[in-house]
Amino acid sequence: MDARGPSSDSSPWMPFESRRRARDEKRDAVLRTAVHLFLEQGYHRATLNEVAERLNITKPALYNYFRGKEDILFECWALGQERVDDFIAGIDAAGGTGLNKLRKLIRAYAEVMTTDYGASLVRFDPRDLTEKNSRVVRAAKRSIDRTFRKYIADGIADGSIGPCDPKMTAFVIAGSLNWIGHWFQRDGAMSAEAIAGEFTERLTEGLAVKSTRRVASTPAKRKKSSGGTR
Amino acid sequence: MDARGPSSDSSPWMPFESRRRARDEKRDAVLRTAVHLFLEQGYHRATLNEVAERLNITKPALYNYFRGKEDILFECWALGQERVDDFIAGIDAAGGTGLNKLRKLIRAYAEVMTTDYGASLVRFDPRDLTEKNSRVVRAAKRSIDRTFRKYIADGIADGSIGPCDPKMTAFVIAGSLNWIGHWFQRDGAMSAEAIAGEFTERLTEGLAVKSTRRVASTPAKRKKSSGGTR
DNA sequence: ACTTTTTATTACCAGCGGGTAATATACGGT
DNA sequence: ACCGTATATTACCCGCTGGTAATAAAAAGT
């Protein structure tokens, strides 16, 4: 009937005898298929029947692993959020100038946006979640926003970034990155790495202090009188 | 409801005109209510029943003005697109350097994004439209993208913009602007004009060939950025 | 081999929401 | 006053989709 496509994307149910896989692997397979379908068709148009069909099972079987559609949606989001949390922790641990941390953040965030779970951070609507889960999402979004603003403020403080409004600048940068999740397609002309690199450059070239490009550790570079630190 | 034209007027078409005008006004009212509700709740969660309810009519009455839900959705999008087309025509007519045109485009686009019809350009899913309407939307999106790229290329050609990849740069800028439609709220801390000005500055300061860091012209007032609107 | 637990299936329900007659009402034209 | 048209309402249909028994079939434990 329908070209199920090369369902070679590792469905544990495909071979009849390989049903002995671990439960978690099946759960993951459900999530991979679901996030793909949700992104492809949109959450509301995508049906659990089709998710199941692509996994060569039937809808009620999904309820062995998830409580319902909303649960699956939230899990997809959470996996994307986990990746973001991870690399932010890494950047924080590594330290460096504000500009340096911001650059790392932009690059990593851009690359995550080109993945399915990453895109789910911006393509899914929190209003489809329960109130409880929705609060978790909102809190996480605020946290990411704070990270952007903090790195920018750090950069202004340590002189690696010229004076600007951290709040607005964070909106500009994060918006540009978030939008990647809306247009990127894996089979497109541009690779994720190329995009990440280009965005890193374009989004920071205007912020870096002009006089000396490499600001190793020389604070009090050019403190504009208007910019009260912090 | 409306002041009817004086019957002493000789034009026998006056009642007809007034009636048609009343009809158009009602149509507009439906659209305003619909776009507002669609943005507030999301297209799928918003019901025609509630649209009608907010207009103090009942659902079938809507079918006097529109063929169905999808028709309303497309009209909302079209009204936003119309505004974009209008100011692009104005910018093209005015001429100037590439950088100048790009700045005007960014400012105008940002302001449109803060309106309901403008936000509908990026908040609504083309997959909810019929194939025919969806093609119209895709064509319009491509056209906007071409405009961004053209202004950038113009700027590179006339020397007002430093060398860069117009395609990527357009993605960076347009993405940042489109995202405004996702977070802006009219009752928030920032005005549309302030946002438009700030985005214009931040998104072009890195491109301008002369190092015009106009930190003085836009003194970023230290407004306490407590209210995280994301 | 028997039982228990996990995992899957078939069949079904319920509610929601878009859309459509059939019909009533307001209103301008004559 | 009368008619015709635009506009509105009530009542209804229908398809879709998430979710739920009831149950079958494997797997695992003994």
XYZ file of C-alpha atoms (C1' of nucleotides) in Angstrom:
520
model
C 0.000 0.000 0.000
C 2.120 2.819 1.202
C 5.799 2.951 0.641
C 6.863 2.543 4.191
C 10.199 3.693 3.013
C 13.228 1.683 3.778
C 12.239 0.895 7.303
C 15.822 -0.054 7.733
C 15.895 2.549 10.448
C 16.355 -0.218 12.935
C 12.946 -1.356 14.017
C 13.341 -4.034 16.646
C 10.111 -5.641 15.537
C 11.090 -6.158 11.937
C 12.470 -9.641 12.155
C 9.953 -11.783 13.829
C 12.414 -13.509 16.047
C 14.332 -10.519 17.228
C 11.637 -9.557 19.662
C 13.886 -10.323 22.521
C 15.484 -6.902 22.506
C 15.620 -4.941 25.658
C 12.608 -2.976 26.619
C 14.504 0.282 26.576
C 15.590 -0.227 23.017
C 12.008 -0.644 21.958
C 11.076 2.435 23.889
C 13.791 4.342 22.102
C 12.625 3.036 18.782
C 9.138 4.288 19.508
C 10.514 7.683 20.367
C 12.681 7.886 17.265
C 9.775 6.978 15.039
C 7.404 9.268 16.866
C 9.621 12.332 16.817
C 10.280 11.773 13.152
C 6.610 11.511 12.342
C 5.655 14.410 14.590
C 8.160 16.606 12.803
C 7.182 15.334 9.401
C 3.451 15.773 9.743
C 2.979 17.902 12.796
C 1.892 16.603 16.168
C -1.836 16.896 15.583
C -1.880 15.350 12.151
C 0.388 12.505 13.190
C -1.591 9.593 14.601
C -0.500 6.914 16.996
C -1.781 4.404 14.496
C 0.795 5.531 11.992
C 3.557 5.570 14.570
C 2.712 1.997 15.397
C 2.379 1.043 11.760
C 5.865 2.262 11.003
C 7.127 0.077 13.792
C 5.221 -2.924 12.505
C 3.076 -3.101 15.572
C -0.378 -1.865 16.468
C -1.440 1.145 18.449
C -2.294 -0.463 21.796
C 1.193 -1.951 21.927
C 2.541 1.561 22.328
C 0.753 1.799 25.625
C 3.140 -0.756 27.048
C 5.826 1.906 26.917
C 4.009 5.192 27.234
C 0.950 6.472 28.957
C -0.338 8.214 25.877
C 0.423 10.566 23.038
C 1.249 13.507 25.237
C 3.685 11.396 27.188
C 5.552 10.543 23.993
C 5.630 14.190 22.979
C 7.085 15.234 26.276
C 9.732 12.514 26.156
C 10.833 13.687 22.707
C 11.213 17.187 24.017
C 13.055 15.980 27.099
C 15.630 14.119 25.035
C 16.400 17.277 23.105
C 16.587 19.297 26.272
C 18.958 16.761 27.768
C 21.441 17.320 24.984
C 21.307 21.054 25.475
C 21.785 20.723 29.204
C 24.750 18.455 28.604
C 26.763 20.732 26.385
C 25.945 23.770 28.468
C 27.359 21.953 31.461
C 30.462 21.227 29.417
C 30.884 24.833 28.385
C 30.431 26.045 31.913
C 33.009 23.571 33.100
C 35.552 24.598 30.479
C 35.359 28.281 31.288
C 36.922 30.989 29.141
C 35.884 34.474 28.104
C 32.254 35.351 27.665
C 32.711 35.593 23.911
C 34.374 32.223 23.849
C 31.621 30.555 25.811
C 29.007 32.261 23.655
C 30.691 30.968 20.527
C 30.709 27.426 21.860
C 27.105 27.761 22.863
C 26.041 28.976 19.448
C 27.897 26.218 17.648
C 26.583 23.439 19.844
C 23.055 24.786 19.912
C 22.999 25.135 16.142
C 24.098 21.552 15.694
C 21.483 20.264 18.099
C 18.846 22.162 16.153
C 19.665 20.090 13.092
C 18.706 16.879 14.867
C 15.206 15.510 15.343
C 15.223 15.756 19.103
C 16.794 19.189 18.928
C 14.180 20.468 16.515
C 11.482 19.170 18.804
C 12.549 21.846 21.270
C 11.183 24.510 18.971
C 8.757 22.750 16.673
C 6.474 21.324 19.304
C 3.875 23.390 21.035
C 4.020 23.392 24.839
C 0.269 23.913 24.834
C -0.082 20.308 23.743
C 1.420 19.248 27.045
C -0.226 18.863 30.401
C 0.085 21.801 32.691
C 2.713 20.031 34.731
C 4.912 19.168 31.766
C 4.337 22.565 30.257
C 5.797 24.167 33.346
C 8.901 22.027 33.010
C 9.313 23.164 29.426
C 8.868 26.811 30.275
C 11.381 26.559 33.075
C 13.914 24.966 30.743
C 13.399 27.672 28.132
C 13.978 30.340 30.713
C 17.109 28.560 31.786
C 18.521 28.506 28.266
C 17.684 32.160 27.885
C 19.495 32.956 31.103
C 22.547 31.089 29.848
C 22.686 33.147 26.679
C 22.316 36.366 28.627
C 24.882 35.319 31.165
C 27.554 34.514 28.601
C 26.910 37.838 26.911
C 27.049 39.701 30.191
C 30.231 37.811 31.068
C 31.705 38.880 27.758
C 30.857 42.493 28.357
C 32.349 42.284 31.815
C 35.581 40.664 30.713
C 35.885 42.914 27.684
C 35.570 40.267 25.015
C 32.184 41.600 23.927
C 31.375 45.222 23.230
C 28.636 46.967 25.145
C 25.138 45.855 24.273
C 21.886 44.883 25.918
C 22.269 41.215 26.897
C 18.550 40.613 26.893
C 17.981 41.853 23.370
C 21.162 40.345 22.027
C 20.168 36.989 23.459
C 16.827 37.241 21.702
C 18.522 37.993 18.414
C 20.959 35.114 18.671
C 18.622 32.513 20.135
C 15.908 33.372 17.643
C 18.232 32.921 14.740
C 19.323 29.548 16.093
C 15.862 28.345 16.990
C 14.717 29.013 13.480
C 17.218 26.477 12.207
C 14.926 23.819 13.612
C 12.229 25.076 11.276
C 14.071 25.022 7.977
C 16.931 22.576 8.226
C 16.524 19.344 6.361
C 19.030 16.587 6.476
C 18.985 16.038 2.749
C 19.541 19.704 2.008
C 22.548 21.373 0.496
C 24.117 22.497 3.757
C 25.687 20.301 6.369
C 24.988 20.791 10.043
C 28.611 21.606 10.737
C 28.786 24.204 7.985
C 25.667 25.880 9.319
C 26.933 25.833 12.879
C 30.198 27.408 11.824
C 28.608 30.051 9.673
C 26.089 31.010 12.344
C 28.793 31.212 14.963
C 30.688 33.645 12.809
C 27.771 35.779 11.673
C 26.211 36.042 15.104
C 29.344 37.076 16.935
C 31.279 39.163 14.432
C 29.260 42.190 15.377
C 29.720 41.666 19.074
C 33.444 41.058 19.324
C 35.409 44.098 20.253
C 36.994 45.508 17.140
C 40.393 46.687 18.293
C 41.866 43.385 19.369
C 40.232 40.289 18.085
C 41.847 37.906 20.495
C 41.174 39.098 23.955
C 43.026 36.622 26.037
C 42.780 38.008 29.489
C 42.885 41.726 29.392
C 39.973 43.138 31.266
C 39.102 46.802 31.286
C 39.469 46.830 27.552
C 36.900 49.380 26.581
C 34.397 50.012 29.229
C 31.728 52.214 27.829
C 30.482 54.572 30.425
C 26.927 53.513 29.768
C 27.480 49.919 30.541
C 27.227 49.285 34.201
C 28.573 45.818 34.677
C 25.878 43.442 35.698
C -24.915 49.893 14.206
C -23.231 52.088 11.658
C -24.422 55.533 10.647
C -26.345 54.825 7.535
C -25.753 57.193 4.661
C -28.322 59.987 4.425
C -31.248 58.790 2.405
C -31.381 62.225 0.785
C -28.305 61.196 -1.109
C -29.305 60.667 -4.717
C -27.289 57.515 -5.214
C -29.660 54.583 -5.225
C -26.711 52.264 -4.694
C -25.998 53.710 -1.332
C -27.884 51.040 0.613
C -26.230 48.379 -1.398
C -22.831 49.898 -0.744
C -23.541 50.279 2.896
C -24.654 46.730 3.041
C -21.563 45.506 1.299
C -19.449 47.605 3.595
C -21.150 46.152 6.593
C -20.494 42.724 5.221
C -16.808 43.426 4.730
C -16.559 44.793 8.207
C -18.086 41.651 9.594
C -15.715 39.574 7.537
C -12.818 41.514 8.958
C -14.160 41.064 12.453
C -14.272 37.338 11.924
C -10.678 37.353 10.733
C -9.464 39.462 13.618
C -11.153 37.202 16.123
C -9.983 34.077 14.357
C -6.341 35.075 14.037
C -6.306 36.088 17.649
C -7.758 32.792 18.788
C -5.570 30.756 16.467
C -2.489 32.428 17.901
C -3.744 32.161 21.442
C -4.658 28.495 21.394
C -3.086 27.130 18.256
C -4.955 26.374 15.073
C -5.923 22.827 15.970
C -7.106 23.534 19.464
C -9.067 26.593 18.392
C -12.596 25.676 17.345
C -14.921 27.495 15.019
C -17.480 27.308 17.752
C -15.345 29.472 19.973
C -14.559 31.901 17.177
C -18.271 32.323 16.649
C -18.950 32.515 20.349
C -16.539 35.404 20.753
C -18.394 37.202 17.983
C -21.743 36.504 19.645
C -22.916 34.414 16.751
C -23.023 30.688 16.062
C -20.755 28.544 13.998
C -22.825 28.164 10.824
C -23.028 31.953 10.542
C -19.317 31.969 9.799
C -20.007 30.039 6.637
C -21.666 33.132 5.205
C -18.233 34.688 4.974
C -15.831 31.811 4.587
C -15.847 28.406 3.041
C -14.408 26.748 6.097
C -11.705 26.761 8.712
C -8.845 26.385 6.289
C -10.148 29.301 4.274
C -10.017 31.511 7.356
C -6.505 30.359 8.132
C -5.306 31.174 4.654
C -6.913 34.615 4.735
C -5.136 35.420 7.993
C -1.857 34.456 6.439
C -2.625 36.435 3.293
C -3.280 39.617 5.258
C 0.104 39.340 6.907
C 1.790 38.612 3.625
C 0.107 41.637 2.083
C 1.740 43.924 4.610
C 5.140 42.447 3.894
C 4.659 42.794 0.170
C 3.631 46.404 0.649
C 6.649 47.596 2.552
C 9.025 45.640 0.347
C 7.552 47.439 -2.640
C 8.136 50.701 -0.825
C 11.742 49.880 -0.048
C 12.397 48.817 -3.601
C 10.884 52.052 -4.854
C 12.955 54.197 -2.520
C 16.270 52.673 -3.528
C 19.549 53.332 -1.713
C 22.495 51.172 -0.812
C 22.100 47.499 -0.100
C 22.803 48.038 3.568
C 20.253 50.802 3.699
C 17.570 48.702 2.085
C 18.422 45.790 4.347
C 18.081 47.973 7.408
C 14.676 49.187 6.293
C 13.625 45.642 5.580
C 14.695 44.402 8.990
C 12.927 47.217 10.794
C 9.675 46.864 8.891
C 9.698 43.080 9.050
C 10.343 43.115 12.775
C 7.415 45.429 13.354
C 5.089 43.311 11.265
C 6.117 40.292 13.305
C 4.737 41.965 16.399
C 1.234 42.088 14.919
C -1.289 39.277 14.839
C -1.389 38.986 11.080
C 2.374 39.255 10.907
C 2.879 36.507 13.442
C 0.530 34.301 11.478
C 3.191 34.207 8.770
C 5.405 32.133 11.017
C 3.117 30.618 13.622
C 0.755 28.841 11.282
C 1.642 25.581 9.651
C 1.367 25.496 5.855
C 0.552 21.804 6.151
C -2.849 22.820 7.475
C -3.592 24.423 4.123
C -4.815 22.844 0.937
C -2.155 21.955 -1.547
C -3.074 24.926 -3.677
C -2.852 27.445 -0.859
C 0.243 25.792 0.477
C 1.962 26.419 -2.821
C 1.069 30.084 -2.607
C 2.584 30.276 0.860
C 5.764 28.522 -0.169
C 6.149 30.805 -3.146
C 5.751 33.854 -0.943
C 8.316 32.564 1.528
C 10.786 32.010 -1.253
C 10.126 35.523 -2.479
C 10.874 37.043 0.905
C 14.033 34.996 1.137
C 15.111 36.222 -2.281
C 14.542 39.803 -1.185
C 16.791 39.383 1.834
C 19.495 37.786 -0.265
C 19.183 40.405 -2.959
C 19.592 43.335 -0.594
C 22.630 41.663 0.931
C 24.110 40.943 -2.470
C 23.370 44.520 -3.498
C 25.185 45.719 -0.408
C 28.214 43.599 -1.167
C 28.201 44.872 -4.730
C 27.923 48.546 -3.800
C 30.415 48.226 -0.963
C 28.087 48.998 1.899
C 28.252 45.426 3.196
C 31.400 43.420 3.731
C 31.935 40.125 1.954
C 29.737 37.300 3.222
C 27.534 34.526 1.968
C 24.163 36.133 1.156
C 22.301 32.875 1.538
C 23.567 32.103 5.005
C 23.375 35.678 6.158
C 19.773 35.848 5.021
C 19.011 32.742 7.047
C 20.593 34.253 10.122
C 18.716 37.527 9.828
C 15.348 36.186 8.739
C 15.428 33.500 11.391
C 16.063 35.995 14.102
C 13.183 38.123 12.865
C 10.771 35.263 12.361
C 11.308 34.165 15.903
C 9.912 37.468 17.107
C 6.523 36.197 16.066
C 6.944 33.372 18.558
C 7.819 35.294 21.684
C 6.517 38.814 21.338
C 3.509 39.674 23.398
C 1.819 42.992 23.207
C 1.582 43.404 26.963
C 5.258 42.648 27.453
C 8.012 44.920 28.594
C 9.321 45.824 25.154
C 7.597 47.912 22.541
C 7.505 46.877 18.925
C 9.464 49.920 17.881
C 12.200 49.325 20.430
C 12.548 45.749 19.271
C 12.647 46.730 15.632
C 15.340 49.293 16.314
C 17.439 46.985 18.410
C 17.227 44.129 15.930
C 18.120 46.430 13.064
C 21.240 47.453 14.909
C 22.336 44.048 16.150
C 21.715 42.305 12.853
C 23.618 44.766 10.702
C 26.445 45.966 12.893
C 28.527 42.988 11.918
C 27.851 43.419 8.237
C 28.530 47.095 7.705
C 31.847 47.527 6.009
C 32.808 50.520 8.067
C 33.082 49.712 11.724
C 30.001 51.660 12.609
C 29.470 50.452 16.091
C 26.958 53.030 16.987
C 26.921 52.435 20.660
C 26.268 56.089 21.189
C 23.213 56.397 18.992
C 21.316 53.640 20.695
C 22.189 53.875 24.311
C 20.892 50.623 25.577
C 19.127 51.755 28.629
C 19.740 49.490 31.514
C 16.249 48.349 31.960
C 16.050 45.644 34.481
C 15.569 42.627 32.327
C 13.665 40.685 34.893
C 10.543 39.778 32.992
C 11.680 36.870 30.926
C 9.249 36.668 28.046
C 9.965 33.420 26.420
C 5.239 -29.037 31.704
C 2.772 -25.533 34.413
C 2.143 -20.986 35.884
C 3.070 -16.141 35.878
C 4.441 -12.006 33.631
C 5.234 -9.421 29.774
C 3.881 -8.003 25.314
C 0.987 -7.862 21.590
C -3.691 -8.074 19.058
C -8.693 -7.480 17.849
C -12.642 -5.056 18.615
C -14.672 -1.309 20.376
C -16.096 3.135 22.616
C -16.564 8.171 23.261
C -15.979 12.706 22.402
C -14.743 16.271 19.755
C -15.139 19.315 15.965
C -15.823 20.542 11.079
C -19.300 20.752 8.040
C -24.341 20.687 6.285
C -29.431 20.734 5.668
C -33.681 22.844 7.015
C -35.493 26.797 8.653
C -36.368 31.222 10.892
C -35.594 36.288 10.950
C -34.053 40.895 9.693
C -34.054 44.130 6.080
C -33.823 46.650 1.788
C -36.406 47.356 -2.616
C -40.765 48.157 -4.819
C -47.917 45.672 2.806
C -45.350 42.423 0.264
C -41.472 39.935 -1.658
C -36.793 38.453 -2.133
C -32.293 38.195 -0.439
C -28.930 38.127 2.873
C -28.002 36.465 7.323
C -28.667 33.929 11.241
C -30.170 29.715 14.116
C -31.260 24.866 15.601
C -30.471 20.282 15.008
C -27.871 16.981 13.105
C -24.339 14.016 10.765
C -19.938 11.897 10.253
C -15.299 10.760 10.344
C -11.383 10.659 12.844
C -8.401 9.564 16.628
C -7.002 8.826 21.342
C -7.793 5.630 24.556
C -9.608 1.109 26.698
C -11.303 -3.616 27.719
C -10.828 -8.449 26.743
C -7.853 -11.621 25.179
C -4.196 -14.138 22.862
C 0.602 -15.309 22.422
C 5.379 -15.345 23.884
C 9.039 -15.301 27.486
C 10.511 -16.197 31.753
C 10.512 -18.420 36.095
C 9.829 -22.802 38.650
